[in-house]
Short mmCIF file of C-alpha atoms in Angstrom, two decimals:
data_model
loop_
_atom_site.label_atom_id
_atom_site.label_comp_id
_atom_site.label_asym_id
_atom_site.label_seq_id
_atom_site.Cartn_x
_atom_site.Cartn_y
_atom_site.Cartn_z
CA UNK A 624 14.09 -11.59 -10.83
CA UNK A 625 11.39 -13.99 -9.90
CA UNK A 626 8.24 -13.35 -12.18
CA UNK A 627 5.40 -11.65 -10.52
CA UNK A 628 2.92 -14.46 -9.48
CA UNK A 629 -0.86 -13.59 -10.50
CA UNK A 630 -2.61 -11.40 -8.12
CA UNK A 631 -3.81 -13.39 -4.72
CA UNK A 632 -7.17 -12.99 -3.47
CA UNK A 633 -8.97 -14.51 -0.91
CA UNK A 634 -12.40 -15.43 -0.47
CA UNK A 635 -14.44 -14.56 2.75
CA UNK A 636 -17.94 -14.71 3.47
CA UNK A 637 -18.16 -11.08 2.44
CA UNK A 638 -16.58 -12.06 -0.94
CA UNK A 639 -19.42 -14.96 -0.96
CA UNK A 640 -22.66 -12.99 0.10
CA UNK A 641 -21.47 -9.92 -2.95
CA UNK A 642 -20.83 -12.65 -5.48
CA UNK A 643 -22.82 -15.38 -5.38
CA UNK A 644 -25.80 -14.07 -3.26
CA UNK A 645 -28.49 -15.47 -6.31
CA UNK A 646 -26.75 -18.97 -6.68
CA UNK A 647 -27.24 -18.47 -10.32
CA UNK A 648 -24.64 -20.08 -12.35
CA UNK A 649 -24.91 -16.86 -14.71
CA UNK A 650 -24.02 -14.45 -12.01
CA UNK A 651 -21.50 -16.66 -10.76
CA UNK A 652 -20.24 -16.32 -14.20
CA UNK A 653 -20.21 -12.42 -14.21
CA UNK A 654 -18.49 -11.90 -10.75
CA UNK A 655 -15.56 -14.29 -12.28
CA UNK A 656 -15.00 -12.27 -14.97
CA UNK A 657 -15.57 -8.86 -13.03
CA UNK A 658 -12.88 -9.67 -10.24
CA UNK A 659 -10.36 -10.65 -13.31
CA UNK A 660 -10.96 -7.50 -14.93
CA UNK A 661 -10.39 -5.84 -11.70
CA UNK A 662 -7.68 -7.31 -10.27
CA UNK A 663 -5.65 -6.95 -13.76
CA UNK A 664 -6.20 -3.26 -13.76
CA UNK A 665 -5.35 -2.92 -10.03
CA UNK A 666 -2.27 -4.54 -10.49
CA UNK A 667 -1.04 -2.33 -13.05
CA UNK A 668 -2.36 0.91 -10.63
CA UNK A 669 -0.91 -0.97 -7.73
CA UNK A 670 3.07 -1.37 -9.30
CA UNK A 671 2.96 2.00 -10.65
CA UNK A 672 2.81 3.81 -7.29
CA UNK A 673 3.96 1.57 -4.96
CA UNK A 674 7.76 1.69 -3.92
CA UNK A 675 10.43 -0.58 -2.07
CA UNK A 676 12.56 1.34 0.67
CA UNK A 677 16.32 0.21 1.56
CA UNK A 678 19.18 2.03 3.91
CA UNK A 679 21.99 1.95 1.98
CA UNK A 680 24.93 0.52 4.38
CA UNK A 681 27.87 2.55 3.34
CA UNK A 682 30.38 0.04 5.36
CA UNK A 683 28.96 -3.09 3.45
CA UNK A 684 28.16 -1.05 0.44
CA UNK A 685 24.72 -2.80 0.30
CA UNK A 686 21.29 -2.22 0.38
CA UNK A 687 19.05 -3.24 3.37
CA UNK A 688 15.44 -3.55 2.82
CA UNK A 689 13.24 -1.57 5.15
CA UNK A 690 9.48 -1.60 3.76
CA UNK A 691 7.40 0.02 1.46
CA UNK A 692 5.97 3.52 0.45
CA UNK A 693 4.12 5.87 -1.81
CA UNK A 694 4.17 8.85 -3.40
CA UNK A 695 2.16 11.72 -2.50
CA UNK A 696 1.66 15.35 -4.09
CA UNK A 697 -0.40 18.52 -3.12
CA UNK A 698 0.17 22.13 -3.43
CA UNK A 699 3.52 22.13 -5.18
CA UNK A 700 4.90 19.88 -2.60
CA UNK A 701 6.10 16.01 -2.99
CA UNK A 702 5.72 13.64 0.00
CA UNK A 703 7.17 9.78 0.56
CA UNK A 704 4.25 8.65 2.81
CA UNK A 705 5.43 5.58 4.70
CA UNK A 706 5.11 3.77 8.23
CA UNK A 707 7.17 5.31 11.09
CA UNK A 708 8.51 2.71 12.01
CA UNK A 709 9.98 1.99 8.81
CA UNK A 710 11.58 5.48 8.38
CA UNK A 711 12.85 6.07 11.78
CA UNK A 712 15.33 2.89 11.15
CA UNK A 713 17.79 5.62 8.93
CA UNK A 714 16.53 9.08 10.97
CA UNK A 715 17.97 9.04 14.72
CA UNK A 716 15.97 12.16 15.70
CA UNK A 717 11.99 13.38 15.90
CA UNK A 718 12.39 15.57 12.78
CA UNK A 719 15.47 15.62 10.94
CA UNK A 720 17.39 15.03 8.17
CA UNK A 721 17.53 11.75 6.52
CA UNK A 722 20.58 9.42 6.47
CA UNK A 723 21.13 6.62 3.27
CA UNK A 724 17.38 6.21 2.41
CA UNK A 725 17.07 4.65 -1.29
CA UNK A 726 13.80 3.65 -3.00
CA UNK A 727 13.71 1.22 -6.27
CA UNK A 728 11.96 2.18 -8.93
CA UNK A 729 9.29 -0.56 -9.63
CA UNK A 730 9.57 -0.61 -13.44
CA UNK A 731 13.35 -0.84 -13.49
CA UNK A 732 14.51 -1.78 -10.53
CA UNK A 733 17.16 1.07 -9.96
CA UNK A 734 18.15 2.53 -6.67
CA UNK A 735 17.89 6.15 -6.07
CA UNK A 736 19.27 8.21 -3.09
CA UNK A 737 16.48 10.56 -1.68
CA UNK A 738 16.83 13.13 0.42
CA UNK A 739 14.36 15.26 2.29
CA UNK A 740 13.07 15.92 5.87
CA UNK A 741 10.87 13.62 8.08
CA UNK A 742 8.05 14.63 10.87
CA UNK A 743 5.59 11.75 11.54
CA UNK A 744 3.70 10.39 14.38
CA UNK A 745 4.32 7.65 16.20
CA UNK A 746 2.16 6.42 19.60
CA UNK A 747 -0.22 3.64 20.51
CA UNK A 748 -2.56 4.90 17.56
CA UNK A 749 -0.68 6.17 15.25
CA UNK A 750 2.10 5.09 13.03
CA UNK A 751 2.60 7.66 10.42
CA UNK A 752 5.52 9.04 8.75
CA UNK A 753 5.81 11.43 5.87
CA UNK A 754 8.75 12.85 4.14
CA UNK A 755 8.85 16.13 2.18
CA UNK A 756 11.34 15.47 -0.34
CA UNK A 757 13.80 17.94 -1.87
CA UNK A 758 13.55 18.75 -4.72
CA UNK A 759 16.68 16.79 -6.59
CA UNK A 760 14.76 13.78 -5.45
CA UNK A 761 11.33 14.69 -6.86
CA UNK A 762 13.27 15.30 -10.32
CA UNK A 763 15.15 11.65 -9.94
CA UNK A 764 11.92 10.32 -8.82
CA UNK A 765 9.79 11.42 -12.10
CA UNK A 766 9.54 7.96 -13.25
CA UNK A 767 7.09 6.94 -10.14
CA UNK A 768 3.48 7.55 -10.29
CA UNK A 769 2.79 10.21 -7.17
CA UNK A 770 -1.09 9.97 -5.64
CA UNK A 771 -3.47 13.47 -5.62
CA UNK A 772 -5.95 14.22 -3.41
CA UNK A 773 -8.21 12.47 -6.51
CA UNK A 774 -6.76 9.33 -5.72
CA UNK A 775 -7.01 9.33 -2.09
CA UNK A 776 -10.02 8.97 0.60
CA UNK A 777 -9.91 12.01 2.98
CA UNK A 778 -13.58 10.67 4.98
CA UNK A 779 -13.07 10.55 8.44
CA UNK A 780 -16.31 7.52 8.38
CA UNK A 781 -15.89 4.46 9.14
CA UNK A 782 -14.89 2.29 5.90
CA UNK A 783 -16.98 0.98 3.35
CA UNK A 784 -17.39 -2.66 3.05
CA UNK A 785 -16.03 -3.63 -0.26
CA UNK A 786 -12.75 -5.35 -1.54
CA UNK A 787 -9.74 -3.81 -0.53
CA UNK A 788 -5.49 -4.51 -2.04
CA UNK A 789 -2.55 -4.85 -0.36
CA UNK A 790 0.74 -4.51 -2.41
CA UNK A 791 3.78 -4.47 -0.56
CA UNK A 792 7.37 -5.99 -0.51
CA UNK A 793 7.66 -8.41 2.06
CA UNK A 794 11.62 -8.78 3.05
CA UNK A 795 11.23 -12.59 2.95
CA UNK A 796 11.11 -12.25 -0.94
CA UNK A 797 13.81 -9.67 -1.55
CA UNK A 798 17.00 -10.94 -2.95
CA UNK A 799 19.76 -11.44 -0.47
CA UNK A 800 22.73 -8.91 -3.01
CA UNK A 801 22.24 -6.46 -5.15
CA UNK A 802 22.71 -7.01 -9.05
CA UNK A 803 24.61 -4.30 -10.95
CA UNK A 804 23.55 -3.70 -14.97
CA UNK A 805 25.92 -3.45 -17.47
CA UNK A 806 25.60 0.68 -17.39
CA UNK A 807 27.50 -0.10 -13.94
CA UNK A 808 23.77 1.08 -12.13
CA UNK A 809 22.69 -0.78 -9.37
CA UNK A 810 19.42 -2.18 -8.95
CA UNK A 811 16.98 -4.36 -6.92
CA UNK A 812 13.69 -6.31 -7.94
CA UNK A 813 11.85 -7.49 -4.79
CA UNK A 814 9.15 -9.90 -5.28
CA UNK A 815 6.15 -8.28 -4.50
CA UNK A 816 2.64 -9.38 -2.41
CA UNK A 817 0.07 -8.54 -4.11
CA UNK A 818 -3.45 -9.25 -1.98
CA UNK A 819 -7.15 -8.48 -2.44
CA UNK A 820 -9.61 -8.96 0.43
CA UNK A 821 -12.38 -7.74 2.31
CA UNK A 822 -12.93 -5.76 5.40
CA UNK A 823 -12.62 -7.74 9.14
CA UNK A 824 -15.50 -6.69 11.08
CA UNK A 825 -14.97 -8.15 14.43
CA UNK A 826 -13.51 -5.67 17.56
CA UNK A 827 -9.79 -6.10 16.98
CA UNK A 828 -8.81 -2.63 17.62
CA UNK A 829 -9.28 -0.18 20.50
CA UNK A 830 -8.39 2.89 17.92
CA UNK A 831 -10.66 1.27 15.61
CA UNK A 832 -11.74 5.41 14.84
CA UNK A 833 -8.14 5.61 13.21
CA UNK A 834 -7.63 2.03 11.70
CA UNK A 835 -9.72 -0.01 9.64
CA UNK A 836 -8.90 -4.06 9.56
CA UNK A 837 -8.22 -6.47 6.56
CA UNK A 838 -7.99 -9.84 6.58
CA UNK A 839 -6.06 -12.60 5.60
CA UNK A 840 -6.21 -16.35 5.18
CA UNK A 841 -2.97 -17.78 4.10
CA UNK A 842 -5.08 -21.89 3.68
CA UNK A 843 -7.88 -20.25 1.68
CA UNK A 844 -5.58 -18.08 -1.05
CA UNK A 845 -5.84 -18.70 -4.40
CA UNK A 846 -4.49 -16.65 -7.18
CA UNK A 847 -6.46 -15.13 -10.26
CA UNK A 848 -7.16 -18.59 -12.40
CA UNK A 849 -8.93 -19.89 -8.28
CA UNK A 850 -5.63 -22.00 -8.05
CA UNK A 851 -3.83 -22.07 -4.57
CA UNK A 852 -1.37 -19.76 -4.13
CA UNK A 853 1.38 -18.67 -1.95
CA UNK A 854 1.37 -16.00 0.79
CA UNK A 855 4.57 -14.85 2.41
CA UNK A 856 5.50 -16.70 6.22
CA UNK A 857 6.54 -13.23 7.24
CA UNK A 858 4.76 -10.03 6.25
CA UNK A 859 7.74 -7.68 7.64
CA UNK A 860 8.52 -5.48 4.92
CA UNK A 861 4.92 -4.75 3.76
CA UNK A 862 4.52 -1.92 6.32
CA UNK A 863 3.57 1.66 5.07
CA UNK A 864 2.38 0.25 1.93
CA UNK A 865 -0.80 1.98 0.45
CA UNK A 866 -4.11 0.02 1.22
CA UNK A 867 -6.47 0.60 -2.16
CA UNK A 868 -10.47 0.04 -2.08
CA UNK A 869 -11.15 -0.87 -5.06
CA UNK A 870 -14.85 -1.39 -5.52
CA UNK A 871 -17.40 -0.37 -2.76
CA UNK A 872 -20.71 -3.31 -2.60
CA UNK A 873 -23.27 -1.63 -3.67
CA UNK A 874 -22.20 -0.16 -6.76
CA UNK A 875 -22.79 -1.47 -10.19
CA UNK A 876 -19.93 -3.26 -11.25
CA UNK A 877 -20.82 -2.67 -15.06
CA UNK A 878 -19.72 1.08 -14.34
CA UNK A 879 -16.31 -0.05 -12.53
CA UNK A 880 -13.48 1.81 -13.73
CA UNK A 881 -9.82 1.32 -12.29
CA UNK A 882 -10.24 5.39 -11.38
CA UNK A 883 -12.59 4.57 -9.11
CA UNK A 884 -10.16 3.60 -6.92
CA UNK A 885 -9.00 5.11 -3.79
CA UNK A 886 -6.50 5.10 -1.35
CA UNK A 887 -8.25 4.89 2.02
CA UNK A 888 -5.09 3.68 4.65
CA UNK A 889 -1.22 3.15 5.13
CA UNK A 890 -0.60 0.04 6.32
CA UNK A 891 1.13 0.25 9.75
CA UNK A 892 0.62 -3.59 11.43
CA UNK A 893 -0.05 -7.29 11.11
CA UNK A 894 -1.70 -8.79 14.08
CA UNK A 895 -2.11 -12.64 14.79
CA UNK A 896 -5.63 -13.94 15.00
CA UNK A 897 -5.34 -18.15 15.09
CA UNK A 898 -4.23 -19.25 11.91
CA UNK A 899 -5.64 -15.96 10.41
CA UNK A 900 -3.52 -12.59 9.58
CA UNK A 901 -5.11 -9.19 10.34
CA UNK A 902 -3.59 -6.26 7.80
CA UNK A 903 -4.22 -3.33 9.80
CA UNK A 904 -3.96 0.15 7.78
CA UNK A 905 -4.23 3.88 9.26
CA UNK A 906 -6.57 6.03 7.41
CA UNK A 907 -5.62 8.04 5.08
CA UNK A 908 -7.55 10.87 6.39
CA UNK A 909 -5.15 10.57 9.22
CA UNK A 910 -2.31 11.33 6.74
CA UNK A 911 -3.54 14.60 6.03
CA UNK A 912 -4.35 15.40 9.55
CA UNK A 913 -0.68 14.73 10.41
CA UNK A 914 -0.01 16.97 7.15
CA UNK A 915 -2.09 19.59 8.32
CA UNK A 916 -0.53 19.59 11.66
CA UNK A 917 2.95 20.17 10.29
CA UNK A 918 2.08 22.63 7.07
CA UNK A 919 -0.81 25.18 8.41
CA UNK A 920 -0.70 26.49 5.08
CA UNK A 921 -2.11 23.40 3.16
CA UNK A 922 -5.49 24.06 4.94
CA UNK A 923 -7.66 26.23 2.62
CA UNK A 924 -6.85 22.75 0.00
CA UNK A 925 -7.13 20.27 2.35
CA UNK A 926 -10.53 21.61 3.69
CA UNK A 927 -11.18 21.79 0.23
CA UNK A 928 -11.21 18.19 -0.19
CA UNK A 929 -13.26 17.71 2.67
CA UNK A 930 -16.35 19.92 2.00
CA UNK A 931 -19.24 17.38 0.65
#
């Protein structure tokens, strides 16, 4: 396995106007060491809960990478929260039982069979999916760290300005076999894309009520020590990958703590913008809509979470 570069970020003018607004070499200083801090306990947060997805081809006897996802739990019930896009490529129906998806655990690297039943939503706005898994795959999927409703944003508002990480598993990084251990278990260790960045504010998007917009500049990257650093040539594989907001401007980064952090989106799409990447990500209070829709009795919780 190739090691896991230091965490990319990339500085925009947002990035410029929240850290260096005084031009005092002291302040400077400080933001340094306050992204550092950050992005080292966002990593750790970020591998955790984040999870590669593969169709296992029985005829080859090999796994195919298909994109990323996350773990979700309310109410007593466990949910793989992905894009639909990625899902539907091992479900042949609108809501049905899955076919050969495995997930590898981040940690170890081992390949687990899950099982469960997928409904999601997928339209010129919307590209959700969500799995509720069985429970034989909740048990072999202990290991992963599953997202509450503390850990997620259920605001319907438009998103905060602030910086924002992407941490998916872009295909062009995966190995091309799988490796088998010595206990005869099989496992795969993508490479994964690890990204911090701040909000796009320009009119992209015509479901902008739905979306919010990252962006990303592969010539101005640089990795945690301000060195350049490498971005993937294809982002395929990243999609339904959680989208994290760290830190909010505004706030007082002397009180930051990593469990401040929220999940606000899934990401769902990449659009071109010149020689500029746009990481678009549905909300996550989209997510529970589409949960809502599909389990009436999660309301009295969910509405819950949204009372101020």
């Amino acid at each position: 396995m190739d090691r896991e570069p230091g965490l990319i970020t990339v500085v925009t003018s947002a990035s410029l106007d929240a850290e260096v607004e005084a031009r005092k070499p002291e302040v400077v200083e400080r933001g340094i060491a306050f992204r550092k801090e950050m992005d080292r306990e966002m990593v750790g947060l970020l591998r955790r809960t984040t999870l590669p997805l593969f169709w296992y081809s029985k005829e080859h006897d090999h796994h195919l990478p298909l994109g990323t996802g996350v773990l979700f739990k309310i109410a007593g019930y466990t949910f793989l929260v992905s894009a639909s896009h990625v899902l539907r490529e091992v479900l042949p129906d609108e809501c049905g039982q899955l076919a050969e998806l495995h997930v590898a655990l981040n940690e170890s690297g081992a390949l687990i069979a899950i099982s469960g039943t997928l409904c999601g939503d997928r339209s010129d706005a919307i590209d959700l999916g969500v799995i509720e898994l069985s429970p034989a795959s909740v048990a072999h999927l202990a290991a992963a760290q599953a997202l509450t409703l503390d850990d997620v944003e259920a605001s319907e508002l438009p998103p905060l300005k602030g910086w924002y990480y992407v941490y998916g598993f872009p295909l062009v990084w995966r190995p091309p076999a799988d490796q088998v251990r010595k206990d005869g278990i099989k496992e795969i260790r993508g490479r994964p894309f690890s990204y911090s960045t701040t909000l796009f504010t320009g009119g992209v998007d015509e479901f902008k009520h739905f979306h919010l917009v990252l962006e990303v500049d592969p010539a101005g990257t640089v990795d945690g020590e301000q060195r350049p650093a490498e971005t993937p040539v294809d982002f395929k594989g990243i999609s339904g990958c959680p989208i994290w907001r760290s830190f909010a401007f505004g706030n007082n980064s002397v009180d930051w703590r990593v469990k401040h952090a929220k999940v606000v989106a899934v990401q769902t799409d990449v659009l071109p913008r010149g020689s500029k990447r746009l990481v678009r990500g549905t909300k996550w209070s989209v997510v529970l809509e589409l949960l809502l829709k599909t389990y009436p009795g999660l309301a009295p919780v969910l509405r819950l979470q949204r009372t101020p």
